[in-house]
Amino acid sequence: MDKLVIRGGNPLVGTIRVSGAKNAALPAMAAALLTEDPVILENVPQVRDIVTERNLLAAMGAEVELGYGRAQHRTTISCRNLINAEASYDLVKTMRASTLVLGPLVARMKTARVSLPGGCAIGARPIDLHLKGLEKLGARISQEHGYIEARADRLTGARIVFEKITVTGTEDLLMAATLAEGETVLENCAREPEVVDLAALLVKMGARIEGAGTPTIRVQGVHKLHGARHRIIPDRIEAGTFIVAAALTGGDLTIAGCDPQHVAALLSKLEECGIHAAVDADSVRIVGGGPLKAADIVTEEYPGFPTDMQAQYMVLATQAEGTSLITENIFENRFMHGQELVRMGANIKIEGSRAVVRGRTALSGAAVQASDLRASASLVIAALVADGETIIDRVYHIDRGYERIEEKLRGVGAQIRRIGQLIPKRIAAAVEAE
Ligand code: EPZ
């Protein structure tokens, strides 16, 4: 298993480029299931979750073609001959977003068989709202042997009110509704930029959608969708991760190729902490190193402070003067990084959905373990700030959603390298068996 070795203390200086958003690319790839024609996606990040989704689509009979050279971020998906409307347990267990194929499959293939995802490191994460919504659209849902089966000759439009705001739930039902008969009104929808990006792709494919980005989305179903070409939006969480890293390492970093509006909640919180960002049309410049003041955050659905930035913000709170209260409202178990940060010298007390961070405390390098994608990002930031060397284990978590993170950070002055399995697997297995 790879590890990242980071020596802290270097200021980040220069320009770092943001990749395409993983969480926008995943539903966009699933949307290709809705048509027989090729869907061409640009700016698809080269991260592990995208590889998983490619494997998922290929297992269904989709032809997935990758660009190369300058077009390496282009993916062309053709779902003309789908042979198997199934998402297997093996794939769903490694990536919950695989459930995004449920809506498109039942809409286009009249049937879908998708493994029910289990809980994950950050919470239980049920998909009941996806299923209730599909039932409202007329799908018959059953569950057997750990799989959800959905069937419908043709989905019919309905009014669906989400009991709770769900990002992939909104995306799943939005995709299903595009091919349903008549009008679907989705209420209490997620307003995330990734939902808006998906709607933009679907409209290019011939869907009739109004209101994406607001709580109410109206969809007039059509008989058929066609192919399209679409550029995925920049990754706002990757951008946010670099913004926090820049604020803490005391350099002068331009985060290029991002959409500053998508990180507005983070930037306004950083302003409260004493960090001013210079914002351009598609970049954010941060000059770090000044004193930081503590500030509380509460994670919320977009446009509130994102849960996907909570772990990274916690590192910032350890470097701010005073006490910061961090309230996690979206997932029930998303503080695993807290204990690892304590091992690096942070003063953090976790009580249920709240973390109390007392700063400022010096951080010192240590051996730590990544527990999920954003937790790993927070450990990278902590390591960049810490005194001495940090070794982060289980970096496969970070590879799920950050493209070439060590290369990008090295390019702006970080001392970071990846090391692979140090001892041959054969010997490691023998040692473990002893
Ligand atoms: C999306 O997950 C993102 N994943 C997550 O990104 C992100 O953390 C999350 O939204 C919140 O912003 C993708 O877009 C692929 P939800 P999703 O459904 O859609 C509850 C990352 O690090 N809920 O909006 O799975 C749920 O348990 C990740 O990139 C139900 O109760 O999240 C949670 O408490 C991790 N029933 C809340 O809603 C349901 O049927 C919001 O979850 C669905 C959700």
CSV table of C-alpha atoms and ligand atoms in Angstrom, one decimal:
chain,number,residue,atom,x,y,z
A,1,MET,CA,0.0,0.0,0.0
A,2,ASP,CA,1.4,3.4,-0.9
A,3,LYS,CA,2.2,6.0,1.6
A,4,LEU,CA,2.9,9.7,1.4
A,5,VAL,CA,5.9,11.1,3.1
A,6,ILE,CA,5.7,14.8,3.7
A,7,ARG,CA,8.3,17.2,5.3
A,8,GLY,CA,6.5,20.2,6.6
A,9,GLY,CA,7.4,23.9,6.8
A,10,ASN,CA,7.7,24.9,3.1
A,11,PRO,CA,5.6,27.8,2.0
A,12,LEU,CA,3.5,27.0,-1.1
A,13,VAL,CA,4.4,29.5,-3.9
A,14,GLY,CA,3.2,29.7,-7.5
A,15,THR,CA,0.2,28.4,-9.4
A,16,ILE,CA,-1.6,25.2,-8.8
A,17,ARG,CA,-4.3,24.0,-11.3
A,18,VAL,CA,-7.6,22.5,-10.2
A,19,SER,CA,-8.9,19.3,-12.0
A,20,GLY,CA,-12.4,18.6,-13.1
A,21,ALA,CA,-14.9,17.7,-10.3
A,22,LYS,CA,-15.1,14.0,-9.5
A,23,ASN,CA,-18.6,14.5,-8.0
A,24,ALA,CA,-19.8,16.1,-11.2
A,25,ALA,CA,-18.0,13.6,-13.5
A,26,LEU,CA,-19.6,10.6,-11.8
A,27,PRO,CA,-23.2,11.5,-12.5
A,28,ALA,CA,-22.3,12.8,-15.9
A,29,MET,CA,-20.9,9.3,-16.8
A,30,ALA,CA,-24.0,7.7,-15.4
A,31,ALA,CA,-26.1,10.0,-17.6
A,32,ALA,CA,-24.5,8.4,-20.7
A,33,LEU,CA,-26.6,5.3,-19.9
A,34,LEU,CA,-29.7,7.3,-20.9
A,35,THR,CA,-28.9,7.4,-24.6
A,36,GLU,CA,-27.7,5.1,-27.4
A,37,ASP,CA,-25.4,7.9,-28.8
A,38,PRO,CA,-21.9,8.7,-27.6
A,39,VAL,CA,-21.5,11.2,-24.8
A,40,ILE,CA,-18.2,13.0,-24.8
A,41,LEU,CA,-17.0,14.4,-21.5
A,42,GLU,CA,-14.1,16.8,-21.2
A,43,ASN,CA,-12.2,17.7,-18.1
A,44,VAL,CA,-12.8,14.3,-16.4
A,45,PRO,CA,-10.3,14.0,-13.5
A,46,GLN,CA,-7.9,11.0,-13.6
A,47,VAL,CA,-8.8,9.6,-10.2
A,48,ARG,CA,-9.6,6.2,-8.8
A,49,ASP,CA,-13.4,6.7,-8.5
A,50,ILE,CA,-13.6,7.5,-12.2
A,51,VAL,CA,-11.8,4.3,-13.0
A,52,THR,CA,-14.3,2.4,-10.9
A,53,GLU,CA,-17.2,4.1,-12.8
A,54,ARG,CA,-15.6,3.2,-16.1
A,55,ASN,CA,-15.4,-0.4,-15.0
A,56,LEU,CA,-19.0,-0.3,-13.9
A,57,LEU,CA,-20.2,1.0,-17.2
A,58,ALA,CA,-18.0,-1.4,-19.2
A,59,ALA,CA,-19.4,-4.3,-17.2
A,60,MET,CA,-22.8,-3.3,-18.5
A,61,GLY,CA,-21.6,-3.4,-22.1
A,62,ALA,CA,-20.8,0.3,-22.5
A,63,GLU,CA,-17.8,1.3,-24.8
A,64,VAL,CA,-15.6,3.7,-22.9
A,65,GLU,CA,-12.9,5.4,-24.8
A,66,LEU,CA,-10.2,7.5,-23.2
A,67,GLY,CA,-8.4,10.4,-24.8
A,68,TYR,CA,-4.6,10.4,-24.7
A,69,GLY,CA,-1.9,13.1,-24.9
A,70,ARG,CA,-3.5,16.5,-24.7
A,71,ALA,CA,-6.9,14.9,-24.7
A,72,GLN,CA,-6.2,12.7,-21.7
A,73,HIS,CA,-9.1,14.2,-19.7
A,74,ARG,CA,-11.6,13.3,-22.4
A,75,THR,CA,-13.8,10.3,-21.9
A,76,THR,CA,-16.3,9.1,-24.6
A,77,ILE,CA,-19.0,6.8,-23.5
A,78,SER,CA,-21.3,4.9,-25.9
A,79,CYS,CA,-24.1,2.9,-24.4
A,80,ARG,CA,-25.6,1.6,-27.6
A,81,ASN,CA,-25.5,-2.1,-26.7
A,82,LEU,CA,-26.1,-2.5,-23.0
A,83,ILE,CA,-26.1,-6.2,-22.1
A,84,ASN,CA,-26.3,-6.1,-18.3
A,85,ALA,CA,-28.3,-3.6,-16.2
A,86,GLU,CA,-26.4,-4.5,-13.0
A,87,ALA,CA,-24.0,-2.8,-10.6
A,88,SER,CA,-22.3,-5.6,-8.7
A,89,TYR,CA,-21.5,-5.6,-5.0
A,90,ASP,CA,-17.7,-5.7,-5.8
A,91,LEU,CA,-18.0,-2.3,-7.5
A,92,VAL,CA,-20.6,-0.7,-5.3
A,93,LYS,CA,-18.7,-1.6,-2.1
A,94,THR,CA,-15.7,0.4,-3.3
A,95,MET,CA,-17.7,3.3,-4.5
A,96,ARG,CA,-21.2,4.2,-3.2
A,97,ALA,CA,-21.8,6.6,-6.1
A,98,SER,CA,-22.3,3.5,-8.2
A,99,THR,CA,-25.9,3.7,-7.1
A,100,LEU,CA,-26.2,6.7,-9.5
A,101,VAL,CA,-26.8,4.2,-12.3
A,102,LEU,CA,-30.1,3.1,-10.7
A,103,GLY,CA,-32.3,5.9,-12.1
A,104,PRO,CA,-30.8,6.0,-15.6
A,105,LEU,CA,-30.9,2.2,-16.0
A,106,VAL,CA,-34.5,1.8,-15.0
A,107,ALA,CA,-35.5,4.7,-17.2
A,108,ARG,CA,-33.7,3.4,-20.3
A,109,MET,CA,-33.6,-0.4,-19.8
A,110,LYS,CA,-36.8,-0.8,-17.8
A,111,THR,CA,-34.9,-2.7,-15.2
A,112,ALA,CA,-31.9,-2.3,-12.9
A,113,ARG,CA,-30.2,-4.5,-10.4
A,114,VAL,CA,-27.9,-2.6,-8.1
A,115,SER,CA,-26.1,-3.8,-5.0
A,116,LEU,CA,-27.3,-2.1,-1.8
A,117,PRO,CA,-24.3,-0.2,-0.4
A,118,GLY,CA,-23.4,-0.8,3.2
A,119,GLY,CA,-22.5,1.9,5.6
A,120,CYS,CA,-19.2,3.7,5.1
A,121,ALA,CA,-16.5,5.3,7.2
A,122,ILE,CA,-18.4,8.6,7.5
A,123,GLY,CA,-21.9,7.4,8.2
A,124,ALA,CA,-24.7,5.0,7.5
A,125,ARG,CA,-25.6,6.7,4.2
A,126,PRO,CA,-28.8,5.0,3.2
A,127,ILE,CA,-30.4,5.3,-0.3
A,128,ASP,CA,-34.0,5.1,0.8
A,129,LEU,CA,-34.8,8.5,-0.7
A,130,HIS,CA,-33.6,7.4,-4.2
A,131,LEU,CA,-35.8,4.3,-3.9
A,132,LYS,CA,-38.9,6.2,-2.6
A,133,GLY,CA,-38.6,8.6,-5.4
A,134,LEU,CA,-38.3,5.9,-8.1
A,135,GLU,CA,-41.4,4.2,-6.6
A,136,LYS,CA,-43.2,7.5,-7.0
A,137,LEU,CA,-42.2,7.5,-10.7
A,138,GLY,CA,-43.8,4.1,-10.9
A,139,ALA,CA,-40.9,1.7,-10.5
A,140,ARG,CA,-41.5,-1.5,-8.7
A,141,ILE,CA,-38.7,-2.0,-6.2
A,142,SER,CA,-37.7,-5.2,-4.5
A,143,GLN,CA,-34.7,-6.3,-2.4
A,144,GLU,CA,-33.1,-9.7,-2.4
A,145,HIS,CA,-29.7,-11.1,-1.6
A,146,GLY,CA,-28.3,-7.6,-0.9
A,147,TYR,CA,-29.5,-6.2,-4.3
A,148,ILE,CA,-32.1,-3.7,-5.1
A,149,GLU,CA,-34.2,-4.5,-8.2
A,150,ALA,CA,-36.2,-1.8,-9.9
A,151,ARG,CA,-38.5,-2.4,-12.8
A,152,ALA,CA,-40.9,-0.2,-14.9
A,153,ASP,CA,-42.2,-0.4,-18.4
A,154,ARG,CA,-42.1,3.3,-18.6
A,155,LEU,CA,-41.6,5.7,-15.7
A,156,THR,CA,-44.4,8.3,-15.2
A,157,GLY,CA,-43.8,11.8,-14.0
A,158,ALA,CA,-44.8,12.6,-10.4
A,159,ARG,CA,-44.3,15.2,-7.6
A,160,ILE,CA,-41.5,14.1,-5.3
A,161,VAL,CA,-40.6,16.0,-2.1
A,162,PHE,CA,-37.3,14.9,-0.7
A,163,GLU,CA,-37.6,14.5,3.1
A,164,LYS,CA,-34.0,15.4,3.4
A,165,ILE,CA,-31.7,17.2,0.9
A,166,THR,CA,-29.6,14.6,-1.0
A,167,VAL,CA,-27.1,15.3,-3.7
A,168,THR,CA,-26.9,12.0,-5.5
A,169,GLY,CA,-30.6,11.3,-4.7
A,170,THR,CA,-31.5,14.5,-6.6
A,171,GLU,CA,-29.2,13.5,-9.5
A,172,ASP,CA,-30.5,10.0,-9.7
A,173,LEU,CA,-34.1,11.0,-9.9
A,174,LEU,CA,-33.4,13.9,-12.2
A,175,MET,CA,-31.8,11.5,-14.6
A,176,ALA,CA,-34.8,9.0,-14.3
A,177,ALA,CA,-37.3,11.8,-14.8
A,178,THR,CA,-35.8,12.9,-18.1
A,179,LEU,CA,-37.3,9.8,-19.8
A,180,ALA,CA,-40.5,9.5,-17.8
A,181,GLU,CA,-43.8,10.2,-19.3
A,182,GLY,CA,-45.1,13.7,-18.4
A,183,GLU,CA,-44.0,16.2,-15.9
A,184,THR,CA,-41.9,15.5,-12.7
A,185,VAL,CA,-41.6,18.1,-10.0
A,186,LEU,CA,-38.7,17.5,-7.6
A,187,GLU,CA,-38.9,19.5,-4.4
A,188,ASN,CA,-36.4,20.2,-1.7
A,189,CYS,CA,-33.6,19.4,-4.2
A,190,ALA,CA,-29.9,19.7,-3.6
A,191,ARG,CA,-28.6,22.9,-5.1
A,192,GLU,CA,-24.9,21.9,-5.4
A,193,PRO,CA,-23.0,23.0,-8.5
A,194,GLU,CA,-22.6,19.3,-9.5
A,195,VAL,CA,-26.5,19.0,-9.8
A,196,VAL,CA,-26.5,22.1,-12.0
A,197,ASP,CA,-23.7,20.7,-14.1
A,198,LEU,CA,-25.6,17.4,-14.6
A,199,ALA,CA,-28.7,19.3,-15.6
A,200,ALA,CA,-26.7,21.3,-18.1
A,201,LEU,CA,-25.4,18.0,-19.7
A,202,LEU,CA,-28.9,16.5,-19.7
A,203,VAL,CA,-30.3,19.6,-21.5
A,204,LYS,CA,-27.6,19.3,-24.1
A,205,MET,CA,-28.8,15.7,-24.5
A,206,GLY,CA,-32.3,16.9,-25.2
A,207,ALA,CA,-33.9,16.8,-21.8
A,208,ARG,CA,-36.3,19.5,-20.7
A,209,ILE,CA,-35.3,20.7,-17.3
A,210,GLU,CA,-36.0,23.9,-15.4
A,211,GLY,CA,-34.9,25.1,-12.0
A,212,ALA,CA,-31.6,23.2,-11.4
A,213,GLY,CA,-29.7,25.0,-8.7
A,214,THR,CA,-33.0,25.9,-6.9
A,215,PRO,CA,-35.0,23.8,-4.5
A,216,THR,CA,-37.6,22.9,-7.2
A,217,ILE,CA,-36.7,21.2,-10.4
A,218,ARG,CA,-39.3,20.6,-13.1
A,219,VAL,CA,-38.7,18.0,-15.8
A,220,GLN,CA,-40.8,17.4,-18.8
A,221,GLY,CA,-40.1,13.8,-19.9
A,222,VAL,CA,-39.1,13.1,-23.4
A,223,HIS,CA,-39.0,9.8,-25.4
A,224,LYS,CA,-35.4,9.8,-26.2
A,225,LEU,CA,-32.2,11.6,-25.4
A,226,HIS,CA,-29.3,12.0,-27.8
A,227,GLY,CA,-25.5,12.3,-27.5
A,228,ALA,CA,-23.7,15.5,-26.4
A,229,ARG,CA,-20.3,17.0,-25.6
A,230,HIS,CA,-19.8,18.5,-22.2
A,231,ARG,CA,-17.0,20.0,-20.1
A,232,ILE,CA,-17.1,19.0,-16.4
A,233,ILE,CA,-16.9,21.9,-13.9
A,234,PRO,CA,-13.8,22.4,-11.8
A,235,ASP,CA,-13.5,20.6,-8.5
A,236,ARG,CA,-14.6,23.0,-5.8
A,237,ILE,CA,-13.4,20.7,-3.0
A,238,GLU,CA,-9.9,20.3,-4.5
A,239,ALA,CA,-9.8,24.1,-4.9
A,240,GLY,CA,-10.9,24.5,-1.3
A,241,THR,CA,-8.2,22.0,-0.1
A,242,PHE,CA,-5.5,24.0,-1.8
A,243,ILE,CA,-6.9,27.3,-0.5
A,244,VAL,CA,-6.7,26.1,3.1
A,245,ALA,CA,-3.2,24.6,2.5
A,246,ALA,CA,-2.1,28.0,1.1
A,247,ALA,CA,-3.6,29.9,4.0
A,248,LEU,CA,-1.6,27.8,6.5
A,249,THR,CA,1.8,27.4,4.8
A,250,GLY,CA,2.5,31.1,4.5
A,251,GLY,CA,3.3,31.3,0.9
A,252,ASP,CA,1.7,33.0,-2.1
A,253,LEU,CA,-0.4,30.6,-4.1
A,254,THR,CA,-2.8,31.1,-7.0
A,255,ILE,CA,-5.4,28.4,-7.3
A,256,ALA,CA,-6.1,28.5,-11.0
A,257,GLY,CA,-8.9,27.0,-13.2
A,258,CYS,CA,-11.5,27.1,-10.4
A,259,ASP,CA,-14.9,28.8,-10.0
A,260,PRO,CA,-14.6,31.2,-7.1
A,261,GLN,CA,-18.3,31.4,-6.6
A,262,HIS,CA,-18.4,27.7,-5.8
A,263,VAL,CA,-16.0,28.3,-2.8
A,264,ALA,CA,-17.8,31.4,-1.6
A,265,ALA,CA,-18.8,29.9,1.8
A,266,LEU,CA,-15.2,28.9,2.5
A,267,LEU,CA,-13.8,32.2,1.4
A,268,SER,CA,-16.2,34.1,3.6
A,269,LYS,CA,-15.2,31.9,6.6
A,270,LEU,CA,-11.5,32.5,5.9
A,271,GLU,CA,-12.1,36.2,5.8
A,272,GLU,CA,-13.5,35.9,9.3
A,273,CYS,CA,-10.3,34.0,10.3
A,274,GLY,CA,-8.2,36.9,8.9
A,275,ILE,CA,-7.3,35.5,5.5
A,276,HIS,CA,-8.2,37.7,2.5
A,277,ALA,CA,-8.4,36.0,-0.9
A,278,ALA,CA,-7.9,37.9,-4.2
A,279,VAL,CA,-10.6,36.6,-6.5
A,280,ASP,CA,-10.5,36.6,-10.3
A,281,ALA,CA,-12.9,35.2,-12.8
A,282,ASP,CA,-11.4,31.7,-12.6
A,283,SER,CA,-8.7,31.8,-9.9
A,284,VAL,CA,-8.2,32.6,-6.2
A,285,ARG,CA,-4.9,33.9,-4.8
A,286,ILE,CA,-4.1,33.4,-1.2
A,287,VAL,CA,-1.2,35.0,0.6
A,288,GLY,CA,-0.9,33.1,3.8
A,289,GLY,CA,1.2,33.4,6.9
A,290,GLY,CA,-0.7,36.1,8.9
A,291,PRO,CA,-2.2,35.5,12.3
A,292,LEU,CA,-5.4,33.4,12.2
A,293,LYS,CA,-8.5,34.0,14.4
A,294,ALA,CA,-10.7,31.1,15.5
A,295,ALA,CA,-14.2,30.9,13.9
A,296,ASP,CA,-17.0,28.4,14.2
A,297,ILE,CA,-18.4,26.4,11.3
A,298,VAL,CA,-21.6,24.4,10.8
A,299,THR,CA,-21.6,22.1,7.7
A,300,GLU,CA,-24.7,22.5,5.5
A,301,GLU,CA,-26.0,21.7,2.1
A,302,TYR,CA,-24.8,24.1,-0.7
A,303,PRO,CA,-24.5,27.1,-0.6
A,304,GLY,CA,-23.6,26.5,3.1
A,305,PHE,CA,-20.2,25.4,4.3
A,306,PRO,CA,-19.5,22.0,2.7
A,307,THR,CA,-19.1,18.8,4.8
A,308,ASP,CA,-16.4,17.9,2.2
A,309,MET,CA,-14.3,20.8,3.6
A,310,GLN,CA,-14.9,20.2,7.3
A,311,ALA,CA,-11.8,18.0,7.8
A,312,GLN,CA,-9.5,20.5,6.0
A,313,TYR,CA,-11.0,23.4,8.0
A,314,MET,CA,-10.3,21.5,11.2
A,315,VAL,CA,-6.5,21.7,10.5
A,316,LEU,CA,-6.9,25.5,10.0
A,317,ALA,CA,-8.7,25.7,13.4
A,318,THR,CA,-5.7,24.1,15.1
A,319,GLN,CA,-3.6,27.0,13.8
A,320,ALA,CA,-6.0,29.8,14.8
A,321,GLU,CA,-5.9,31.7,18.0
A,322,GLY,CA,-8.8,30.8,20.2
A,323,THR,CA,-11.5,28.1,20.3
A,324,SER,CA,-13.4,27.0,17.1
A,325,LEU,CA,-16.6,24.9,17.3
A,326,ILE,CA,-17.1,22.6,14.3
A,327,THR,CA,-20.6,21.2,13.9
A,328,GLU,CA,-21.0,18.4,11.4
A,329,ASN,CA,-24.6,18.3,10.3
A,330,ILE,CA,-24.5,16.1,7.2
A,331,PHE,CA,-22.8,12.9,8.2
A,332,GLU,CA,-22.9,11.3,11.7
A,333,ASN,CA,-19.3,9.9,11.8
A,334,ARG,CA,-17.1,12.4,10.0
A,335,PHE,CA,-14.5,13.2,12.6
A,336,MET,CA,-12.1,10.3,12.2
A,337,HIS,CA,-9.3,12.7,11.2
A,338,GLY,CA,-9.7,14.5,14.6
A,339,GLN,CA,-7.9,11.7,16.5
A,340,GLU,CA,-5.0,11.6,13.9
A,341,LEU,CA,-4.6,15.4,14.2
A,342,VAL,CA,-4.5,15.0,18.0
A,343,ARG,CA,-1.6,12.6,17.4
A,344,MET,CA,0.2,15.4,15.6
A,345,GLY,CA,-0.3,17.7,18.6
A,346,ALA,CA,-3.7,19.3,18.0
A,347,ASN,CA,-6.1,20.0,20.9
A,348,ILE,CA,-9.5,18.6,19.7
A,349,LYS,CA,-12.4,17.3,21.8
A,350,ILE,CA,-15.1,15.5,19.9
A,351,GLU,CA,-18.6,15.3,21.4
A,352,GLY,CA,-21.2,13.7,19.1
A,353,SER,CA,-21.6,15.9,16.1
A,354,ARG,CA,-19.4,18.7,17.5
A,355,ALA,CA,-15.7,19.1,17.6
A,356,VAL,CA,-14.1,21.7,19.9
A,357,VAL,CA,-10.7,22.8,18.6
A,358,ARG,CA,-8.4,24.9,20.8
A,359,GLY,CA,-5.7,26.7,19.0
A,360,ARG,CA,-3.1,27.6,18.4
A,361,THR,CA,-1.0,24.4,18.9
A,362,ALA,CA,2.2,23.5,17.1
A,363,LEU,CA,1.8,20.3,14.9
A,364,SER,CA,4.6,17.8,14.7
A,365,GLY,CA,5.1,15.1,12.1
A,366,ALA,CA,3.9,11.6,12.9
A,367,ALA,CA,2.8,8.4,11.3
A,368,VAL,CA,-0.9,8.8,10.6
A,369,GLN,CA,-3.7,6.9,8.8
A,370,ALA,CA,-6.1,8.2,6.3
A,371,SER,CA,-9.7,7.0,7.0
A,372,ASP,CA,-11.6,8.6,4.0
A,373,LEU,CA,-11.0,10.9,1.1
A,374,ARG,CA,-11.4,14.3,2.8
A,375,ALA,CA,-9.8,13.1,6.0
A,376,SER,CA,-6.7,12.2,4.0
A,377,ALA,CA,-6.7,15.7,2.5
A,378,SER,CA,-6.7,17.2,6.0
A,379,LEU,CA,-3.8,15.0,7.0
A,380,VAL,CA,-1.8,16.2,3.9
A,381,ILE,CA,-2.5,19.8,5.0
A,382,ALA,CA,-1.5,19.1,8.6
A,383,ALA,CA,1.7,17.5,7.4
A,384,LEU,CA,2.6,20.5,5.2
A,385,VAL,CA,2.3,22.7,8.3
A,386,ALA,CA,3.9,20.3,10.8
A,387,ASP,CA,7.4,20.3,12.1
A,388,GLY,CA,9.4,17.3,10.7
A,389,GLU,CA,8.2,14.3,8.7
A,390,THR,CA,4.7,12.8,8.5
A,391,ILE,CA,4.0,9.5,6.9
A,392,ILE,CA,0.4,9.1,5.8
A,393,ASP,CA,-0.8,5.5,5.4
A,394,ARG,CA,-3.7,4.3,3.3
A,395,VAL,CA,-3.4,7.0,0.7
A,396,TYR,CA,-5.6,5.0,-1.7
A,397,HIS,CA,-8.4,7.1,-0.1
A,398,ILE,CA,-6.8,10.3,-1.4
A,399,ASP,CA,-6.3,8.7,-4.9
A,400,ARG,CA,-10.1,8.2,-5.1
A,401,GLY,CA,-10.6,11.9,-5.5
A,402,TYR,CA,-7.4,14.0,-5.9
A,403,GLU,CA,-5.6,13.9,-9.2
A,404,ARG,CA,-1.7,13.6,-8.9
A,405,ILE,CA,-1.8,15.5,-5.6
A,406,GLU,CA,1.8,15.0,-4.7
A,407,GLU,CA,2.9,16.2,-8.2
A,408,LYS,CA,0.7,19.3,-8.0
A,409,LEU,CA,1.9,20.2,-4.5
A,410,ARG,CA,5.6,19.5,-5.3
A,411,GLY,CA,5.2,21.9,-8.2
A,412,VAL,CA,4.5,24.7,-5.7
A,413,GLY,CA,7.2,23.9,-3.3
A,414,ALA,CA,6.0,21.2,-1.0
A,415,GLN,CA,8.3,18.4,0.1
A,416,ILE,CA,6.1,15.4,-0.6
A,417,ARG,CA,6.8,12.0,-2.1
A,418,ARG,CA,5.0,8.7,-2.5
A,419,ILE,CA,6.5,5.5,-1.4
A,420,GLY,CA,5.2,2.1,-2.4
A,421,GLN,CA,5.2,-1.2,-0.5
A,422,LEU,CA,8.6,-1.2,1.1
A,423,ILE,CA,9.0,-4.9,1.5
A,424,PRO,CA,8.0,-7.4,-1.2
A,425,LYS,CA,4.5,-8.7,-0.7
A,426,ARG,CA,5.7,-12.3,-0.3
A,427,ILE,CA,7.9,-11.3,2.7
A,428,ALA,CA,5.2,-9.0,4.2
A,429,ALA,CA,2.7,-11.8,4.1
A,430,ALA,CA,5.1,-14.1,5.9
A,431,VAL,CA,5.8,-11.5,8.5
A,432,GLU,CA,2.1,-10.9,9.0
A,433,ALA,CA,1.4,-14.7,9.4
A,434,GLU,CA,3.9,-15.0,12.2
B,1,EPZ,C1,-22.6,13.5,-2.1
B,1,EPZ,O1,-22.8,12.2,-1.4
B,1,EPZ,C2,-21.1,13.5,-2.4
B,1,EPZ,N1,-20.8,12.4,-3.2
B,1,EPZ,C3,-20.3,13.5,-1.1
B,1,EPZ,O2,-19.0,13.6,-1.4
B,1,EPZ,C4,-20.7,14.6,-0.2
B,1,EPZ,O3,-20.1,14.5,1.0
B,1,EPZ,C5,-22.2,14.6,0.0
B,1,EPZ,O4,-22.9,14.6,-1.2
B,1,EPZ,C6,-22.8,15.8,0.8
B,1,EPZ,O5,-22.4,17.0,0.2
B,1,EPZ,C7,-21.0,12.5,-4.6
B,1,EPZ,O6,-21.5,13.5,-5.1
B,1,EPZ,C8,-20.6,11.3,-5.4
B,1,EPZ,P1,-26.3,12.9,0.3
B,1,EPZ,P2,-24.3,11.7,-1.2
B,1,EPZ,O7,-27.2,12.0,-0.3
B,1,EPZ,O8,-25.1,12.1,-2.4
B,1,EPZ,C9,-28.8,11.3,4.0
B,1,EPZ,C10,-16.6,13.2,-1.1
B,1,EPZ,O9,-15.8,13.2,-0.2
B,1,EPZ,N2,-29.5,10.5,3.0
B,1,EPZ,O10,-26.4,14.4,-0.1
B,1,EPZ,O11,-24.2,10.2,-0.9
B,1,EPZ,C11,-27.3,10.9,4.1
B,1,EPZ,O12,-27.1,9.8,5.0
B,1,EPZ,C12,-18.0,12.7,-0.8
B,1,EPZ,O13,-16.4,13.5,-2.3
B,1,EPZ,C13,-30.6,9.7,3.5
B,1,EPZ,O14,-30.9,9.7,4.7
B,1,EPZ,O15,-24.8,12.4,0.1
B,1,EPZ,C14,-26.7,12.2,4.6
B,1,EPZ,O16,-26.9,12.3,6.0
B,1,EPZ,C15,-18.2,11.9,0.3
B,1,EPZ,N3,-31.2,8.9,2.5
B,1,EPZ,C16,-27.5,13.3,3.9
B,1,EPZ,O17,-28.7,12.6,3.5
B,1,EPZ,C17,-30.9,8.9,1.2
B,1,EPZ,O18,-31.5,8.2,0.4
B,1,EPZ,C18,-26.9,13.9,2.7
B,1,EPZ,O19,-26.4,12.8,1.9
B,1,EPZ,C19,-29.8,9.7,0.8
B,1,EPZ,C20,-29.2,10.5,1.7
